[in-house]
Short mmCIF file of C-alpha atoms in Angstrom, two decimals:
data_model
loop_
_atom_site.label_atom_id
_atom_site.label_comp_id
_atom_site.label_asym_id
_atom_site.label_seq_id
_atom_site.Cartn_x
_atom_site.Cartn_y
_atom_site.Cartn_z
CA MET A 1 -29.13 2.57 -73.46
CA SER A 2 -27.80 5.72 -71.97
CA PHE A 3 -27.60 7.36 -68.38
CA ASP A 4 -29.78 10.32 -68.03
CA ARG A 5 -29.13 13.04 -65.07
CA VAL A 6 -31.51 12.47 -62.25
CA PHE A 7 -32.51 15.14 -59.58
CA SER A 8 -33.24 14.24 -55.97
CA LEU A 9 -36.74 14.52 -54.74
CA ALA A 10 -37.76 17.58 -52.92
CA SER A 11 -39.90 17.02 -49.96
CA ILE A 12 -43.64 17.59 -50.43
CA PRO A 13 -45.70 18.53 -47.34
CA CYS A 14 -46.39 15.48 -45.37
CA ALA A 15 -49.94 15.83 -44.61
CA ARG A 16 -50.81 15.92 -48.46
CA LEU A 17 -48.80 12.83 -49.18
CA PHE A 18 -50.32 10.87 -46.32
CA ARG A 19 -53.83 11.71 -47.64
CA LEU A 20 -52.93 10.60 -51.16
CA LEU A 21 -51.14 7.34 -49.84
CA SER A 22 -54.20 6.40 -47.77
CA ARG A 23 -56.57 6.82 -50.98
CA ALA A 24 -54.13 4.70 -52.97
CA VAL A 25 -53.77 2.00 -50.41
CA ARG A 26 -57.58 1.67 -49.90
CA GLY A 27 -58.60 1.48 -53.55
CA SER A 28 -56.25 2.63 -56.25
CA ARG A 29 -54.09 0.19 -58.15
CA GLY A 30 -51.08 1.26 -56.18
CA LEU A 31 -50.25 4.62 -57.84
CA VAL A 32 -50.49 7.97 -55.97
CA GLN A 33 -52.83 10.21 -58.36
CA VAL A 34 -54.48 13.44 -58.00
CA GLN A 35 -56.61 14.60 -60.80
CA GLY A 36 -54.52 12.84 -63.35
CA LEU A 37 -51.14 14.14 -61.78
CA VAL A 38 -48.56 11.56 -61.34
CA LEU A 39 -46.72 12.79 -58.22
CA VAL A 40 -43.10 11.85 -57.69
CA ALA A 41 -41.93 8.46 -56.50
CA ALA A 42 -40.73 8.63 -52.94
CA LEU A 43 -40.45 7.34 -49.56
CA THR A 44 -40.06 10.43 -47.29
CA LEU A 45 -39.71 11.58 -43.70
CA ALA A 46 -41.20 15.13 -43.29
CA PRO A 47 -39.62 17.50 -42.72
CA ILE A 48 -36.61 16.15 -44.65
CA THR A 49 -33.41 17.74 -43.15
CA ALA A 50 -31.02 15.42 -44.95
CA GLN A 51 -29.84 15.65 -48.54
CA ALA A 52 -32.16 13.24 -50.37
CA ARG A 53 -30.49 10.27 -51.93
CA SER A 54 -31.02 9.45 -55.65
CA ILE A 55 -31.50 6.22 -57.28
CA ARG A 56 -31.23 5.86 -60.79
CA LEU A 57 -33.01 3.52 -63.17
CA LEU A 58 -31.50 1.91 -66.33
CA ARG A 59 -34.70 1.93 -68.75
CA ASP A 60 -34.40 -0.24 -71.92
CA ALA A 61 -37.48 -1.76 -73.56
CA ASP A 62 -35.34 -4.95 -74.68
CA ILE A 63 -34.05 -5.58 -71.02
CA GLU A 64 -37.10 -5.07 -69.48
CA HIS A 65 -38.96 -7.24 -71.72
CA GLY A 66 -36.34 -10.12 -71.19
CA LEU A 67 -36.77 -9.84 -67.49
CA SER A 68 -40.57 -9.86 -67.72
CA GLU A 69 -40.25 -13.20 -69.77
CA LEU A 70 -38.10 -14.71 -66.90
CA ALA A 71 -40.54 -13.41 -64.19
CA ARG A 72 -43.77 -14.28 -66.07
CA PRO A 73 -44.23 -17.75 -64.96
CA ILE A 74 -43.15 -17.00 -61.36
CA LEU A 75 -45.72 -13.97 -61.11
CA ALA A 76 -48.48 -16.23 -62.62
CA ALA A 77 -47.68 -18.76 -59.96
CA ALA A 78 -47.90 -16.32 -57.28
CA GLY A 79 -51.18 -14.95 -58.42
CA LEU A 80 -49.79 -11.63 -59.48
CA SER A 81 -50.29 -10.17 -63.01
CA PRO A 82 -47.31 -10.18 -65.33
CA LYS A 83 -48.85 -7.15 -67.01
CA ARG A 84 -49.07 -5.25 -63.79
CA VAL A 85 -45.74 -6.03 -61.85
CA ARG A 86 -42.69 -4.50 -63.78
CA ILE A 87 -39.20 -5.54 -63.31
CA LEU A 88 -36.97 -2.53 -63.30
CA VAL A 89 -33.24 -2.15 -63.45
CA VAL A 90 -31.50 0.02 -60.86
CA ASP A 91 -28.35 1.77 -61.98
CA ASP A 92 -26.20 0.25 -59.11
CA SER A 93 -23.40 -2.47 -59.47
CA SER A 94 -24.12 -4.01 -56.24
CA PHE A 95 -25.91 -7.20 -55.46
CA ASN A 96 -29.36 -6.21 -54.49
CA ALA A 97 -32.95 -6.25 -55.23
CA PHE A 98 -35.87 -4.84 -53.51
CA VAL A 99 -39.64 -3.80 -53.62
CA ILE A 100 -41.39 -0.46 -52.34
CA ASP A 101 -45.02 -1.19 -53.81
CA HIS A 102 -47.06 -3.60 -55.60
CA ARG A 103 -46.41 -2.63 -58.96
CA ALA A 104 -42.61 -3.21 -59.52
CA ILE A 105 -39.65 -5.28 -58.44
CA PHE A 106 -36.36 -3.48 -58.51
CA VAL A 107 -33.20 -5.17 -59.30
CA ASN A 108 -29.62 -3.95 -59.42
CA TYR A 109 -27.92 -4.39 -62.57
CA GLY A 110 -25.02 -5.64 -60.70
CA LEU A 111 -27.13 -8.62 -59.58
CA ILE A 112 -28.34 -9.30 -63.08
CA LEU A 113 -24.80 -9.41 -64.26
CA LYS A 114 -23.70 -11.61 -61.57
CA ALA A 115 -26.42 -14.24 -61.77
CA GLU A 116 -24.70 -17.48 -62.96
CA THR A 117 -27.84 -19.14 -63.94
CA PRO A 118 -31.24 -18.29 -64.94
CA GLU A 119 -32.38 -20.02 -61.82
CA MET A 120 -30.43 -17.77 -59.62
CA LEU A 121 -31.95 -14.66 -61.12
CA GLN A 122 -35.50 -16.12 -61.00
CA ALA A 123 -35.04 -17.09 -57.48
CA VAL A 124 -34.35 -13.63 -56.51
CA LEU A 125 -37.45 -12.52 -58.48
CA ALA A 126 -39.61 -15.10 -56.87
CA HIS A 127 -38.49 -14.04 -53.20
CA GLU A 128 -39.28 -10.42 -54.17
CA ALA A 129 -42.68 -11.40 -55.52
CA ALA A 130 -43.47 -13.31 -52.49
CA HIS A 131 -42.97 -10.04 -50.28
CA ILE A 132 -45.75 -8.75 -52.51
CA ALA A 133 -48.07 -11.67 -52.57
CA ASN A 134 -47.65 -12.08 -48.71
CA GLY A 135 -48.64 -8.75 -47.97
CA HIS A 136 -45.28 -7.55 -46.41
CA ILE A 137 -45.12 -4.28 -48.09
CA GLY A 138 -48.75 -3.37 -46.98
CA ARG A 139 -48.05 -4.41 -43.34
CA ARG A 140 -44.90 -2.24 -43.20
CA ILE A 141 -46.80 0.65 -44.29
CA GLN A 142 -49.56 0.13 -41.83
CA ASN A 143 -46.85 -0.52 -38.94
CA MET A 144 -45.30 2.83 -39.77
CA ARG A 145 -48.67 4.60 -40.16
CA SER A 146 -49.68 3.37 -36.76
CA ALA A 147 -46.50 3.91 -34.79
CA SER A 148 -46.20 6.40 -32.02
CA THR A 149 -43.59 8.28 -34.02
CA ALA A 150 -46.08 8.40 -36.99
CA ALA A 151 -47.07 12.08 -36.22
CA GLY A 152 -45.56 14.17 -39.12
CA PHE A 153 -44.46 11.06 -40.86
CA GLY A 154 -45.61 11.10 -44.51
CA THR A 155 -45.10 8.21 -47.02
CA ALA A 156 -45.60 8.17 -50.63
CA LEU A 157 -45.14 5.29 -53.02
CA GLY A 158 -44.68 5.45 -56.46
CA MET A 159 -41.63 6.17 -58.87
CA LEU A 160 -39.94 8.63 -61.18
CA ALA A 161 -39.23 6.27 -64.24
CA ALA A 162 -37.61 8.84 -66.59
CA ALA A 163 -37.43 6.80 -69.77
CA ALA A 164 -35.21 8.04 -72.46
CA GLY A 165 -36.52 9.19 -75.55
CA GLY A 166 -35.08 8.63 -79.08
CA GLY A 167 -33.95 5.23 -78.20
CA ARG A 168 -32.06 6.24 -75.14
CA ALA A 169 -32.57 3.71 -72.61
CA GLY A 170 -31.19 5.37 -69.56
CA ALA A 171 -33.31 6.96 -67.01
CA GLY A 172 -33.79 7.52 -63.41
CA LEU A 173 -35.84 6.80 -60.35
CA ALA A 174 -35.58 9.27 -57.60
CA ILE A 175 -36.48 8.13 -54.12
CA GLY A 176 -36.25 11.24 -51.90
CA ALA A 177 -35.62 9.78 -48.46
CA GLN A 178 -33.19 10.03 -45.71
CA SER A 179 -31.07 6.84 -46.22
CA SER A 180 -31.68 5.45 -42.78
CA ALA A 181 -35.49 5.66 -43.49
CA LEU A 182 -35.20 3.93 -46.74
CA ARG A 183 -33.10 1.18 -45.41
CA SER A 184 -35.58 0.81 -42.67
CA PHE A 185 -38.51 0.55 -45.05
CA LEU A 186 -36.78 -2.03 -47.41
CA SER A 187 -35.43 -4.16 -44.68
CA HIS A 188 -37.29 -7.50 -43.91
CA THR A 189 -37.49 -9.39 -40.64
CA ARG A 190 -36.11 -12.86 -40.32
CA ALA A 191 -39.62 -14.16 -40.08
CA GLU A 192 -40.69 -12.36 -43.28
CA GLU A 193 -37.58 -13.61 -45.02
CA ALA A 194 -38.31 -17.26 -44.27
CA SER A 195 -41.94 -16.74 -45.34
CA ALA A 196 -40.75 -15.43 -48.70
CA ASP A 197 -38.44 -18.34 -49.18
CA ARG A 198 -41.07 -20.82 -48.53
CA SER A 199 -43.24 -19.00 -50.90
CA ALA A 200 -40.76 -18.48 -53.49
CA ILE A 201 -39.78 -22.09 -53.60
CA GLY A 202 -43.49 -23.01 -53.96
CA PHE A 203 -43.64 -20.41 -56.89
CA LEU A 204 -40.71 -21.75 -58.67
CA THR A 205 -41.85 -25.36 -58.39
CA ALA A 206 -45.32 -24.47 -59.53
CA ALA A 207 -43.83 -22.63 -62.54
CA GLY A 208 -41.77 -25.69 -63.36
CA ILE A 209 -38.39 -23.95 -62.65
CA ASN A 210 -35.55 -25.54 -60.56
CA PRO A 211 -35.47 -24.00 -57.03
CA LYS A 212 -31.72 -24.84 -56.82
CA GLY A 213 -31.28 -21.09 -57.58
CA MET A 214 -32.46 -20.37 -54.14
CA VAL A 215 -29.83 -22.56 -52.40
CA GLU A 216 -27.25 -20.89 -54.78
CA LEU A 217 -28.44 -17.38 -53.63
CA HIS A 218 -28.05 -18.41 -50.00
CA ARG A 219 -24.57 -19.78 -50.72
CA ILE A 220 -23.31 -16.38 -51.89
CA PHE A 221 -24.22 -14.53 -48.74
CA ALA A 222 -23.21 -17.64 -46.26
CA GLY A 223 -20.64 -16.15 -43.87
CA GLN A 224 -21.54 -12.61 -44.14
CA GLU A 225 -23.62 -12.54 -41.11
CA VAL A 226 -20.31 -12.48 -39.13
CA LEU A 227 -19.30 -9.28 -40.95
CA SER A 228 -20.03 -5.82 -39.95
CA ARG A 229 -22.94 -4.23 -41.47
CA ALA A 230 -20.74 -1.68 -43.22
CA SER A 231 -18.83 -4.62 -44.82
CA GLN A 232 -21.98 -6.62 -45.84
CA ASP A 233 -23.62 -6.76 -49.18
CA PRO A 234 -26.73 -4.41 -49.58
CA TYR A 235 -28.75 -7.65 -50.31
CA MET A 236 -27.56 -9.04 -46.95
CA ARG A 237 -28.49 -5.99 -44.97
CA SER A 238 -32.20 -5.72 -46.30
CA HIS A 239 -32.57 -9.59 -46.32
CA PRO A 240 -31.29 -11.07 -43.33
CA LEU A 241 -29.95 -14.68 -43.96
CA SER A 242 -30.03 -17.30 -41.25
CA ARG A 243 -28.68 -20.78 -41.12
CA ASP A 244 -32.10 -22.08 -40.52
CA ARG A 245 -33.20 -20.40 -43.85
CA MET A 246 -30.50 -22.04 -45.66
CA ARG A 247 -31.00 -25.48 -44.26
CA ALA A 248 -34.63 -25.20 -45.19
CA ALA A 249 -33.87 -24.40 -48.74
CA GLU A 250 -31.33 -26.96 -49.09
CA ALA A 251 -33.73 -29.77 -47.50
CA PHE A 252 -36.38 -28.86 -49.68
CA VAL A 253 -34.34 -29.02 -52.66
CA ALA A 254 -32.68 -32.40 -51.84
CA SER A 255 -36.22 -33.87 -51.25
CA ALA A 256 -37.34 -32.63 -54.67
CA GLY A 257 -34.60 -34.64 -56.40
CA GLU A 258 -32.72 -33.45 -59.43
CA GLY A 259 -35.49 -30.96 -60.72
CA PRO A 260 -35.98 -29.78 -64.18
CA ALA A 261 -33.32 -28.75 -66.51
CA THR A 262 -32.72 -25.11 -67.30
CA ARG A 263 -35.33 -24.05 -69.96
CA PRO A 264 -33.67 -23.04 -73.36
CA GLU A 265 -35.79 -19.97 -73.44
CA ALA A 266 -34.91 -18.88 -69.85
CA ALA A 267 -31.18 -19.26 -70.91
CA TYR A 268 -31.65 -17.28 -73.94
CA TRP A 269 -33.35 -14.28 -72.11
CA LEU A 270 -30.57 -14.32 -69.42
CA ALA A 271 -27.83 -14.12 -72.16
CA ARG A 272 -29.81 -11.30 -73.98
CA VAL A 273 -30.29 -9.27 -71.04
CA GLN A 274 -26.92 -9.75 -69.62
CA GLY A 275 -25.60 -9.12 -72.94
CA LYS A 276 -27.04 -5.75 -73.60
CA LEU A 277 -26.45 -4.61 -69.95
CA SER A 278 -22.76 -5.54 -70.17
CA ALA A 279 -22.22 -3.94 -73.53
CA PHE A 280 -23.59 -0.61 -72.46
CA THR A 281 -22.14 -0.62 -68.92
CA ARG A 282 -18.87 -2.17 -69.60
CA ALA A 283 -15.89 -1.18 -71.88
CA PRO A 284 -16.22 -2.06 -75.64
CA SER A 285 -13.05 -3.63 -75.65
CA TRP A 286 -14.33 -6.07 -72.89
CA THR A 287 -17.41 -6.76 -74.78
CA LYS A 288 -15.69 -7.70 -78.00
CA ARG A 289 -13.53 -10.20 -76.18
CA ARG A 290 -16.46 -11.85 -74.27
CA ALA A 291 -18.81 -11.67 -77.31
CA THR A 292 -16.80 -14.39 -79.16
CA SER A 293 -17.89 -17.05 -76.81
CA GLU A 294 -21.62 -15.91 -76.69
CA ALA A 295 -23.89 -19.03 -77.39
CA PHE A 296 -26.54 -17.29 -78.90
CA ALA A 297 -25.79 -15.87 -82.61
CA ASP A 298 -28.09 -12.84 -82.35
CA VAL A 299 -26.98 -11.80 -79.00
CA LYS A 300 -23.47 -12.06 -80.13
CA GLN A 301 -24.14 -9.64 -83.05
CA MET A 302 -25.96 -7.46 -80.74
CA ARG A 303 -23.09 -7.11 -78.39
CA LEU A 304 -20.78 -6.55 -81.11
CA ALA A 305 -22.88 -3.89 -82.73
CA VAL A 306 -23.24 -1.91 -79.34
CA ALA A 307 -19.48 -2.21 -79.01
CA GLN A 308 -18.80 -0.79 -82.30
CA HIS A 309 -21.37 1.91 -82.01
CA ARG A 310 -19.91 3.24 -78.68
CA GLN A 311 -16.49 3.35 -80.33
CA HIS A 312 -17.94 5.62 -82.97
CA ALA A 313 -17.34 3.02 -85.91
CA PHE A 314 -20.68 3.53 -87.39
CA SER A 315 -19.92 1.55 -90.76
CA GLY A 316 -18.98 -1.42 -88.70
CA ALA A 317 -22.15 -1.12 -86.49
CA GLN A 318 -24.07 -0.64 -89.39
CA LYS A 319 -22.96 -3.80 -91.28
CA THR A 320 -23.38 -5.67 -88.06
CA MET A 321 -27.02 -4.55 -87.61
CA GLN A 322 -27.96 -5.23 -91.07
CA ALA A 323 -27.04 -8.91 -90.61
CA LEU A 324 -28.80 -9.03 -87.41
CA LEU A 325 -32.12 -7.57 -88.76
CA ALA A 326 -31.89 -9.80 -91.56
CA ALA A 327 -31.69 -12.76 -89.33
CA ARG A 328 -34.54 -11.46 -86.87
CA PRO A 329 -36.58 -9.22 -88.92
CA GLN A 330 -39.61 -9.49 -86.81
CA ASP A 331 -37.86 -8.49 -83.51
CA ALA A 332 -39.04 -5.10 -82.60
CA TYR A 333 -36.29 -4.54 -80.11
CA TYR A 334 -33.46 -4.74 -82.51
CA HIS A 335 -35.12 -2.52 -84.69
CA GLU A 336 -35.23 -0.14 -81.94
CA LEU A 337 -31.65 -0.50 -81.14
CA TRP A 338 -30.77 0.31 -84.74
CA GLY A 339 -33.00 3.32 -84.46
CA GLN A 340 -30.96 4.35 -81.36
CA MET A 341 -27.84 4.15 -83.31
CA LEU A 342 -29.13 6.12 -86.18
CA TYR A 343 -30.66 8.77 -83.97
CA GLU A 344 -27.33 9.11 -82.09
CA ASN A 345 -25.52 9.51 -85.45
CA ARG A 346 -28.04 12.26 -86.35
CA ARG A 347 -29.69 10.54 -89.19
CA TRP A 348 -33.16 11.60 -88.13
CA ASP A 349 -35.25 10.34 -90.96
CA ALA A 350 -33.68 6.98 -90.94
CA ALA A 351 -34.09 6.78 -87.25
CA VAL A 352 -37.76 7.49 -87.71
CA ALA A 353 -38.14 4.75 -90.16
CA ALA A 354 -36.37 2.22 -87.83
CA TYR A 355 -38.35 3.39 -84.92
CA ARG A 356 -41.60 3.19 -86.70
CA THR A 357 -40.92 -0.32 -87.76
CA ALA A 358 -40.09 -1.27 -83.97
CA ALA A 359 -43.51 0.59 -83.04
CA GLN A 360 -45.28 -1.41 -85.62
CA LEU A 361 -43.91 -4.75 -84.25
CA ALA A 362 -44.61 -3.74 -80.51
CA PRO A 363 -47.40 -1.01 -80.82
CA ASN A 364 -47.92 -1.08 -76.87
CA GLU A 365 -44.27 -0.53 -75.66
CA PRO A 366 -44.09 2.89 -74.44
CA LEU A 367 -40.33 3.25 -74.45
CA ILE A 368 -40.32 2.59 -78.18
CA LEU A 369 -43.05 4.91 -78.78
CA ALA A 370 -41.21 7.63 -76.63
CA SER A 371 -38.18 7.04 -78.74
CA LEU A 372 -40.25 7.28 -82.10
CA GLY A 373 -41.77 10.63 -80.78
CA ARG A 374 -38.32 12.15 -80.05
CA ALA A 375 -36.98 10.97 -83.51
CA GLN A 376 -39.95 12.52 -85.27
CA LEU A 377 -39.54 15.84 -83.19
CA ALA A 378 -35.76 15.76 -84.38
CA ALA A 379 -36.75 15.32 -87.98
CA GLY A 380 -38.95 18.47 -87.87
CA ASP A 381 -42.53 16.91 -87.57
CA ALA A 382 -43.60 18.04 -84.31
CA LYS A 383 -47.46 17.33 -84.94
CA ALA A 384 -46.74 13.72 -85.57
CA ALA A 385 -44.33 13.74 -82.60
CA LEU A 386 -46.75 15.12 -80.34
CA ALA A 387 -49.41 12.36 -81.35
CA THR A 388 -46.84 9.57 -80.70
CA MET A 389 -45.73 11.03 -77.45
CA GLU A 390 -49.29 11.27 -76.20
CA LYS A 391 -49.79 7.66 -76.83
CA ALA A 392 -46.47 6.70 -75.06
CA ARG A 393 -47.42 8.74 -72.09
CA GLY A 394 -50.92 7.21 -71.84
CA LEU A 395 -48.94 3.80 -71.43
CA ASP A 396 -46.17 5.30 -69.23
CA PHE A 397 -47.02 8.40 -67.43
CA ARG A 398 -43.80 8.28 -65.15
CA ASN A 399 -41.61 9.22 -68.17
CA ALA A 400 -39.88 12.65 -67.30
CA THR A 401 -37.58 12.71 -70.31
CA LEU A 402 -40.65 12.29 -72.43
CA LEU A 403 -42.34 15.11 -70.74
CA ARG A 404 -39.28 17.44 -71.91
CA ASP A 405 -39.64 16.27 -75.42
CA MET A 406 -43.53 16.92 -75.19
CA SER A 407 -42.84 20.42 -73.92
CA LEU A 408 -40.78 21.21 -76.81
CA ALA A 409 -43.43 19.77 -79.17
CA TYR A 410 -46.24 21.60 -77.69
CA ALA A 411 -44.10 24.85 -77.93
CA GLN A 412 -43.43 24.22 -81.55
CA THR A 413 -47.20 23.75 -82.31
CA LYS A 414 -47.97 26.93 -80.45
CA GLN A 415 -49.65 25.28 -77.57
CA THR A 416 -48.03 27.37 -74.63
CA GLY A 417 -50.33 26.44 -71.88
CA MET A 418 -49.81 22.67 -72.56
CA ALA A 419 -46.06 23.30 -72.83
CA ALA A 420 -45.89 25.18 -69.36
CA LEU A 421 -48.10 22.25 -67.87
CA VAL A 422 -45.85 19.20 -68.92
CA THR A 423 -42.70 21.32 -68.03
CA ALA A 424 -44.13 21.94 -64.56
CA GLU A 425 -44.75 18.26 -64.23
CA ARG A 426 -41.37 17.29 -65.48
CA TYR A 427 -39.89 19.32 -62.73
CA ALA A 428 -42.30 17.77 -60.17
CA LEU A 429 -41.42 14.46 -61.17
CA SER A 430 -37.79 15.46 -60.90
CA GLY A 431 -38.45 16.55 -57.16
CA ARG A 432 -37.86 20.37 -58.27
CA LEU A 433 -41.07 21.72 -56.84
CA LYS A 434 -39.44 25.18 -56.61
CA ASP A 435 -38.86 25.17 -60.46
CA ALA A 436 -42.07 23.59 -61.10
CA GLY A 437 -44.20 26.39 -59.36
CA PRO A 438 -43.66 29.22 -62.01
CA HIS A 439 -44.55 26.82 -64.91
CA ALA A 440 -47.64 25.49 -63.05
CA LYS A 441 -48.65 29.27 -62.46
CA ARG A 442 -48.26 30.09 -66.22
CA ALA A 443 -50.18 26.92 -67.07
CA VAL A 444 -53.05 27.87 -64.65
CA ALA A 445 -53.27 31.19 -66.27
CA ILE A 446 -53.54 30.06 -69.74
CA LEU A 447 -55.49 26.60 -69.82
CA PRO A 448 -59.23 26.82 -69.82
CA LYS A 449 -60.40 26.92 -66.07
CA GLY A 450 -61.77 23.61 -64.96
CA SER A 451 -60.31 21.55 -67.78
CA PRO A 452 -58.48 18.29 -67.16
CA ALA A 453 -55.17 19.91 -67.96
CA TRP A 454 -56.01 22.99 -65.89
CA ARG A 455 -56.58 20.58 -62.75
CA ARG A 456 -53.50 19.08 -63.45
CA ALA A 457 -51.54 22.33 -63.39
CA GLU A 458 -53.28 23.42 -60.07
CA ASP A 459 -52.48 20.23 -58.44
CA VAL A 460 -48.71 20.87 -59.18
CA LEU A 461 -49.13 24.67 -57.97
CA ILE A 462 -50.84 23.36 -54.82
CA ALA A 463 -48.06 21.16 -54.10
CA PHE A 464 -45.44 24.02 -54.82
CA GLU A 465 -47.31 26.36 -52.36
CA GLN A 466 -47.52 23.90 -49.61
CA ASP A 467 -43.84 23.08 -49.94
CA GLU A 468 -42.97 26.79 -49.83
CA LYS A 469 -45.19 27.38 -46.58
CA ARG A 470 -43.48 24.41 -44.91
CA LYS A 471 -39.93 25.89 -45.72
CA ARG A 472 -40.99 29.29 -44.17
CA LYS A 473 -42.06 27.64 -40.78
#
C-alpha cells in the first residue's frame, strides 16, 4: 500500500454533466459514461469559484476483499448485489462513512481502525447500505434537480479511483466540489437516519449478525449533539443522532436477547483489514509492538513483514513472507504483497513471478492485474504488460495510475495515438482538463476517425473545449 498524489477536480461545464447524470439516473448502472469515456467522479456546483477539495482513496486488493467479506451478508440481506456495491477506503483518520451513489460505500480508514468489534463496523456498513436500499441518494439528487436554485447546478456522480500499479495500493478519489455543497449532499435528515437505522438493524438480523454494534455506534456519539458543529465528529455532522434513535436501537437489541456471538470469520477479516491498514499507516515500531498480541498467526506475520519492509530490512521481510506463503500458499493477496515488496526493491523478474501467481489465484482482481502489468513493464516486456493492463482496465476503468502505465506501454509499442488517448483520459480523471486537451487533440488527429478510441478522444476534447469557453465568459 502506498499513497499517490491526487489532483483536485477541474470543473466541467454544468449543462453537459447534467445531461450525463440524467442519462445515468434513468437507465445506466450508476456510472456516467459517454462513448466509453469514464468522466471524473464529482459532485460539482457550476460555476465553481472555490478551490476544489480532494478526497483520497487507499486502494488495496486485500483490504477491499476483507471489507467485502464483512459486507457481503449485509448487502445480500438489503437486496443489493455484493459484486456491484464496493467498499472503498478513504484516506482520512476521522470517524466517518458516506455514500454518493449506488455503487460504493466509502469508509474512512480512521473509522475502520477505531472499530472495536466486527459488529460495530458491520453496523456502519448496514446503515450506509440502507441509505442506498431506501432510495435516499436518488431522492436527494431529485430534490436538488428540482429545486428553484437548480438553474446552473450540475451534478455528476462517479469516482476517480486511481489504483496504484505494481502492487502499490494507495490511490485517490478526487471529488471536485465546494466543501459546503459536498457536506450538504452527504448530510441526511433525522427522518432518513431513523429509517436507515431500522433497515440496518433488519439487515443485520437477517444476516445473522448481532445488532448490538448499532448501539455501540450510537454510544460513541452520545453527547456530541451539545457540541458546536466545528467540534463534532464528521460522522455526527452528516448523520445526525437523536436520543429517540438511540433508544429505539437499544430497545430492539434488548428485545432480541443476547443475539448471536461474533462469527470467527468476521473477527478474522476485521483483524486482517485493521492489521494491514495500521501496518501501512502507523510507524513500523508501533506495528512490531502490537503484532505480538495478534490472535491470528498469518495476520501477525503479515504485519511484521510490512514493518520490516518499511524499515528497508529486505532480508527480514523476505524470511517472514516466505514463512507466510508456506503457511498460506493459495492466498492471492499475500502473493500480491510479496510482489509489492519485490517490486519496490527493484527485483522486476521476481516481482512479475509473484504477481503472476497472485493473478492466477485471483484472475478477476483488477488491482492485482494492474500491479502485474506495471511489473511486466518495468521488466521490459511492454507487449505483455499492455495485454495485462487492458484486462485490468476492463475490470476497473477508473484507475488513473493504470492509465499512466498504459501510456508508457503504448508508447513503447509505438502506438502513439493510443498513448495520447490514455494520457488525455488520465488527466481528465485527475480533473486537469487543461492538460487533457492537447493530448486529446493529438489522439483525434492520429486515431482512425469514427473508431471507438477516436470517439473516446473526441469526448475528452469536447469537455476540454466547453470548459475553456466557460472560463472565458
